[in-house]
Coordinates of N, CA and C and ligand atoms in Angstrom, one line a residue:
X1 N 88.4 124.9 76.5 CA 87.3 124.8 77.5 C 87.7 123.8 78.6
X2 N 87.4 124.2 79.8 CA 87.7 123.4 80.9 C 86.9 122.1 80.9
X3 N 87.5 121.0 81.2 CA 86.8 119.7 81.3 C 86.0 119.7 82.6
X4 N 85.0 118.8 82.7 CA 84.1 118.7 83.8 C 85.0 118.4 85.1
X5 N 86.1 117.7 84.9 CA 86.9 117.4 86.1 C 87.7 118.7 86.6
X6 N 88.1 119.5 85.6 CA 88.7 120.8 86.0 C 87.7 121.6 86.8
X7 N 86.4 121.6 86.4 CA 85.4 122.4 87.2 C 85.2 121.8 88.6
X8 N 85.3 120.4 88.7 CA 85.2 119.8 90.0 C 86.4 120.2 90.9
X9 N 87.6 120.1 90.3 CA 88.8 120.5 91.0 C 88.7 121.9 91.5
X10 N 88.2 122.8 90.7 CA 88.1 124.2 91.0 C 87.0 124.5 92.0
X11 N 86.1 123.5 92.3 CA 85.0 123.7 93.2 C 83.8 124.4 92.5
X12 N 83.8 124.5 91.1 CA 82.8 125.2 90.4 C 81.5 124.3 90.2
X13 N 81.7 123.0 90.3 CA 80.5 122.1 90.3 C 80.7 121.1 91.4
X14 N 79.6 120.7 92.0 CA 79.8 119.8 93.2 C 80.2 118.4 92.9
X15 N 80.9 117.8 93.9 CA 81.3 116.4 93.8 C 81.5 115.9 95.2
X16 N 81.4 114.6 95.3 CA 81.6 114.0 96.6 C 83.1 113.7 96.8
X17 N 83.8 114.7 97.2 CA 85.3 114.6 97.3 C 85.7 113.8 98.5
X18 N 86.6 112.8 98.2 CA 87.1 111.9 99.3 C 88.5 112.2 99.7
X19 N 89.2 112.9 98.8 CA 90.6 113.3 99.1 C 91.0 114.5 98.3
X20 N 91.8 115.4 98.9 CA 92.3 116.5 98.1 C 93.7 116.9 98.7
X21 N 94.7 117.2 97.8 CA 95.9 117.9 98.2 C 96.2 118.8 97.0
X22 N 97.4 119.3 96.9 CA 97.7 120.3 95.9 C 97.8 119.6 94.5
X23 N 98.2 118.3 94.5 CA 98.5 117.6 93.2 C 97.4 116.6 92.8
X24 N 96.6 116.1 93.8 CA 95.7 115.0 93.5 C 94.4 115.3 94.2
X25 N 93.3 115.0 93.4 CA 91.9 115.1 94.0 C 91.2 113.8 93.7
X26 N 90.4 113.3 94.6 CA 89.7 112.1 94.4 C 88.2 112.3 94.8
X27 N 87.3 111.8 94.0 CA 85.9 112.0 94.2 C 85.1 110.8 93.7
X28 N 83.9 110.6 94.3 CA 83.1 109.4 93.9 C 82.5 109.6 92.5
X29 N 82.6 108.5 91.7 CA 82.0 108.5 90.4 C 80.5 108.7 90.4
X30 N 80.0 109.6 89.5 CA 78.6 109.9 89.6 C 77.7 108.7 89.1
X31 N 78.3 107.8 88.4 CA 77.6 106.6 87.9 C 78.4 105.4 88.4
X32 N 78.4 105.0 89.7 CA 79.3 104.0 90.1 C 78.9 102.6 89.6
X33 N 79.9 101.8 89.2 CA 79.7 100.5 88.7 C 79.9 99.4 89.8
X34 N 80.2 99.9 91.0 CA 80.4 98.9 92.1 C 80.2 99.8 93.4
X35 N 80.1 99.1 94.5 CA 79.9 99.8 95.8 C 80.9 100.9 96.1
X36 N 82.1 100.7 95.7 CA 83.2 101.7 95.8 C 83.6 102.1 94.3
X37 N 83.5 103.3 93.9 CA 83.9 103.7 92.6 C 84.4 105.2 92.8
X38 N 85.7 105.3 92.9 CA 86.3 106.7 93.1 C 87.2 107.0 92.0
X39 N 87.2 108.2 91.5 CA 88.1 108.7 90.5 C 89.2 109.5 91.1
X40 N 90.5 109.2 90.8 CA 91.6 109.9 91.3 C 92.2 110.6 90.1
X41 N 92.3 112.0 90.3 CA 92.7 112.8 89.2 C 93.8 113.7 89.6
X42 N 94.7 114.1 88.7 CA 95.8 115.1 89.0 C 95.1 116.5 88.9
X43 N 95.6 117.4 89.7 CA 95.1 118.8 89.5 C 95.6 119.4 88.2
X44 N 96.8 118.9 87.8 CA 97.3 119.3 86.5 C 96.5 118.7 85.4
X45 N 96.1 119.6 84.4 CA 95.1 119.0 83.4 C 95.9 118.3 82.3
X46 N 96.3 117.0 82.6 CA 96.8 116.1 81.5 C 95.7 115.4 80.9
X47 N 95.5 115.5 79.5 CA 94.3 114.9 78.9 C 94.3 113.4 79.0
X48 N 95.3 112.7 78.6 CA 95.3 111.3 78.5 C 96.6 110.7 79.0
X49 N 96.7 109.3 79.1 CA 97.9 108.7 79.4 C 99.0 109.0 78.4
X50 N 98.5 109.1 77.1 CA 99.5 109.4 76.0 C 100.1 110.8 76.1
X51 N 99.6 111.6 77.0 CA 100.1 113.0 77.2 C 101.0 113.0 78.5
X52 N 101.2 111.9 79.1 CA 102.0 111.9 80.3 C 103.5 112.0 79.9
X53 N 104.2 112.9 80.5 CA 105.6 113.0 80.3 C 106.4 112.3 81.4
X54 N 107.7 112.1 81.1 CA 108.5 111.4 82.1 C 108.6 112.3 83.4
X55 N 108.5 113.6 83.2 CA 108.5 114.5 84.4 C 107.2 114.3 85.3
X56 N 106.2 113.7 84.7 CA 104.9 113.5 85.4 C 104.9 112.2 86.2
X57 N 105.9 111.4 86.0 CA 105.9 110.0 86.6 C 105.7 110.0 88.1
X58 N 106.4 110.9 88.9 CA 106.1 111.0 90.3 C 104.7 111.3 90.6
X59 N 104.0 112.1 89.8 CA 102.6 112.5 90.0 C 101.8 111.2 89.8
X60 N 102.1 110.5 88.7 CA 101.3 109.2 88.5 C 101.5 108.3 89.6
X61 N 102.7 108.2 90.2 CA 102.9 107.3 91.3 C 102.1 107.8 92.5
X62 N 102.0 109.1 92.7 CA 101.2 109.6 93.8 C 99.7 109.3 93.6
X63 N 99.2 109.3 92.4 CA 97.8 108.9 92.1 C 97.6 107.5 92.6
X64 N 98.5 106.6 92.3 CA 98.4 105.2 92.7 C 98.4 105.1 94.3
X65 N 99.3 105.9 94.9 CA 99.4 105.9 96.4 C 98.1 106.4 97.0
X66 N 97.5 107.4 96.4 CA 96.2 107.9 96.9 C 95.2 106.8 96.7
X67 N 95.2 106.1 95.6 CA 94.2 105.1 95.4 C 94.4 104.0 96.4
X68 N 95.6 103.6 96.7 CA 95.9 102.6 97.7 C 95.3 103.0 99.1
X69 N 95.6 104.3 99.4 CA 95.1 104.7 100.8 C 93.6 104.8 100.8
X70 N 92.9 105.2 99.7 CA 91.5 105.3 99.7 C 90.9 103.9 99.8
X71 N 91.5 102.9 99.1 CA 91.0 101.5 99.2 C 91.1 101.0 100.6
X72 N 92.1 101.4 101.3 CA 92.3 101.0 102.7 C 91.2 101.7 103.5
X73 N 91.0 103.0 103.4 CA 90.0 103.7 104.2 C 88.6 103.3 103.9
X74 N 88.4 102.8 102.6 CA 87.0 102.4 102.2 C 86.8 100.9 102.7
X75 N 87.8 100.2 103.2 CA 87.7 98.9 103.7 C 87.7 97.8 102.6
X76 N 88.3 98.1 101.4 CA 88.2 97.1 100.3 C 89.6 96.6 100.0
X77 N 90.6 97.0 100.7 CA 92.0 96.6 100.4 C 92.2 95.1 100.5
X78 N 91.7 94.5 101.6 CA 92.0 93.1 101.9 C 91.3 92.2 100.8
X79 N 90.1 92.5 100.4 CA 89.4 91.7 99.4 C 90.0 92.0 98.0
X80 N 90.5 93.2 97.8 CA 91.0 93.5 96.5 C 90.1 94.4 95.7
X81 N 90.6 95.0 94.6 CA 89.9 96.0 93.8 C 90.6 96.1 92.5
X82 N 90.1 97.0 91.7 CA 90.6 97.2 90.3 C 90.9 98.6 90.1
X83 N 92.1 98.9 89.5 CA 92.5 100.3 89.1 C 92.5 100.3 87.6
X84 N 91.8 101.3 87.0 CA 91.7 101.3 85.5 C 91.9 102.8 85.1
X85 N 92.7 102.9 84.0 CA 92.9 104.2 83.4 C 92.6 104.0 81.9
X86 N 91.5 104.6 81.4 CA 91.1 104.4 80.0 C 91.9 105.5 79.2
X87 N 92.2 105.2 78.0 CA 92.9 106.2 77.1 C 92.2 106.3 75.8
X88 N 91.7 107.5 75.5 CA 91.1 107.9 74.2 C 89.9 107.0 73.8
X89 N 89.6 107.0 72.5 CA 88.4 106.5 72.0 C 88.3 105.0 72.2
X90 N 89.2 104.2 71.8 CA 89.1 102.7 71.9 C 89.2 102.3 73.3
X91 N 89.8 103.1 74.2 CA 89.9 102.7 75.6 C 88.6 103.1 76.3
X92 N 87.7 103.8 75.7 CA 86.5 104.2 76.3 C 86.6 105.4 77.2
X93 N 87.6 106.3 77.0 CA 87.7 107.5 77.8 C 86.7 108.5 77.4
X94 N 85.9 109.0 78.3 CA 84.9 110.0 78.1 C 85.3 111.4 78.5
X95 N 86.1 111.5 79.5 CA 86.5 112.8 80.0 C 88.0 112.9 79.8
X96 N 88.4 114.0 79.0 CA 89.8 114.2 78.6 C 90.5 114.9 79.7
X97 N 90.5 114.3 80.9 CA 91.4 114.8 82.0 C 91.8 113.5 82.7
X98 N 93.1 113.2 82.7 CA 93.6 111.9 83.2 C 92.9 111.5 84.5
X99 N 92.4 110.3 84.6 CA 91.8 109.8 85.9 C 92.0 108.3 86.0
X100 N 92.2 107.9 87.3 CA 92.3 106.5 87.6 C 91.1 106.1 88.4
X101 N 90.4 105.1 87.8 CA 89.2 104.5 88.4 C 89.6 103.5 89.5
X102 N 89.2 103.7 90.8 CA 89.3 102.8 91.8 C 87.9 102.1 92.0
X103 N 87.8 100.8 91.7 CA 86.6 100.1 91.7 C 86.7 98.9 92.6
X104 N 85.7 98.7 93.5 CA 85.7 97.6 94.4 C 84.5 97.5 95.2
X105 N 84.5 96.6 96.2 CA 83.4 96.4 97.1 C 82.5 95.2 96.7
X106 N 82.9 94.6 95.6 CA 82.2 93.3 95.1 C 83.2 92.6 94.2
X107 N 82.9 91.3 94.0 CA 83.8 90.6 93.1 C 83.5 91.1 91.7
X108 N 84.6 91.5 91.0 CA 84.4 92.1 89.6 C 84.5 91.0 88.6
X109 N 83.9 91.3 87.5 CA 83.9 90.3 86.4 C 85.2 90.4 85.6
X110 N 85.2 89.8 84.4 CA 86.3 89.8 83.5 C 86.7 91.3 83.2
X111 N 87.9 91.6 83.0 CA 88.4 93.0 82.8 C 87.8 93.5 81.5
X112 N 87.7 92.7 80.5 CA 87.2 93.2 79.2 C 86.1 92.3 78.8
X113 N 84.8 92.8 78.8 CA 83.7 91.9 78.4 C 82.9 92.5 77.3
X114 N 82.5 91.7 76.4 CA 81.6 92.1 75.4 C 82.3 93.0 74.4
X115 N 81.6 93.3 73.3 CA 82.1 94.2 72.3 C 81.5 95.6 72.5
X116 N 82.3 96.6 72.3 CA 81.8 98.0 72.3 C 81.0 98.3 71.0
X117 N 79.9 99.1 71.2 CA 79.2 99.6 70.0 C 80.0 100.7 69.4
X118 N 80.3 100.6 68.1 CA 81.0 101.7 67.4 C 80.0 102.8 66.9
Ligands
LIG1 P1 86.1 107.4 81.5 O1 85.1 106.7 80.6 O2 87.3 106.6 81.8 O3 86.5 108.8 80.8 O4 85.4 107.8 82.8 C1 84.7 109.0 83.1 C2 84.0 108.7 84.4 O5 83.6 110.0 84.9 C3 82.7 107.9 84.2 O6 82.7 106.8 85.0 C4 81.6 108.9 84.6 O7 80.5 108.3 85.3 C5 82.4 109.9 85.5 N1 81.8 111.2 85.6 C6 81.4 112.0 84.6 N2 80.9 113.2 85.1 C7 81.1 113.1 86.5 C8 80.8 114.0 87.5 N3 80.3 115.2 87.3 N4 81.1 113.6 88.8 C9 81.6 112.4 89.0 N5 81.9 111.5 88.0 C10 81.6 111.9 86.8

């Protein structure tokens, strides 16, 4: 079954898309945790970081370059921001389609805070 992000990439469900090319799509998170919260995803349906192959490494680099450029265009590059990629259950990954969170626009707290409920 296609993940929700595959449906967004295909245009089958709406999203606030901020960047798109053949390999990478970026859209605003539906539940932002900061003034800027954008998800950068590969169009290739790689489920998790553990599924990334060495052949995918240029694609991963492109995701980071797209995040860098969006941070600049959103005006948060000088103050700084956070890039996060969660992996599977303990990492808190909810959507099994690789995605890089670009979060910024305010001072962010500690990277890991509190205990997750099991
Ligand atoms: P993660 O927990 O790392 O898998 O992050 C998944 C993110 O996807 C969460 O921050 C959700 O708010 C976000 N999300 C889920 N569904 C949508 C959607 N339809 N459009 C935009 N963001 C979404």
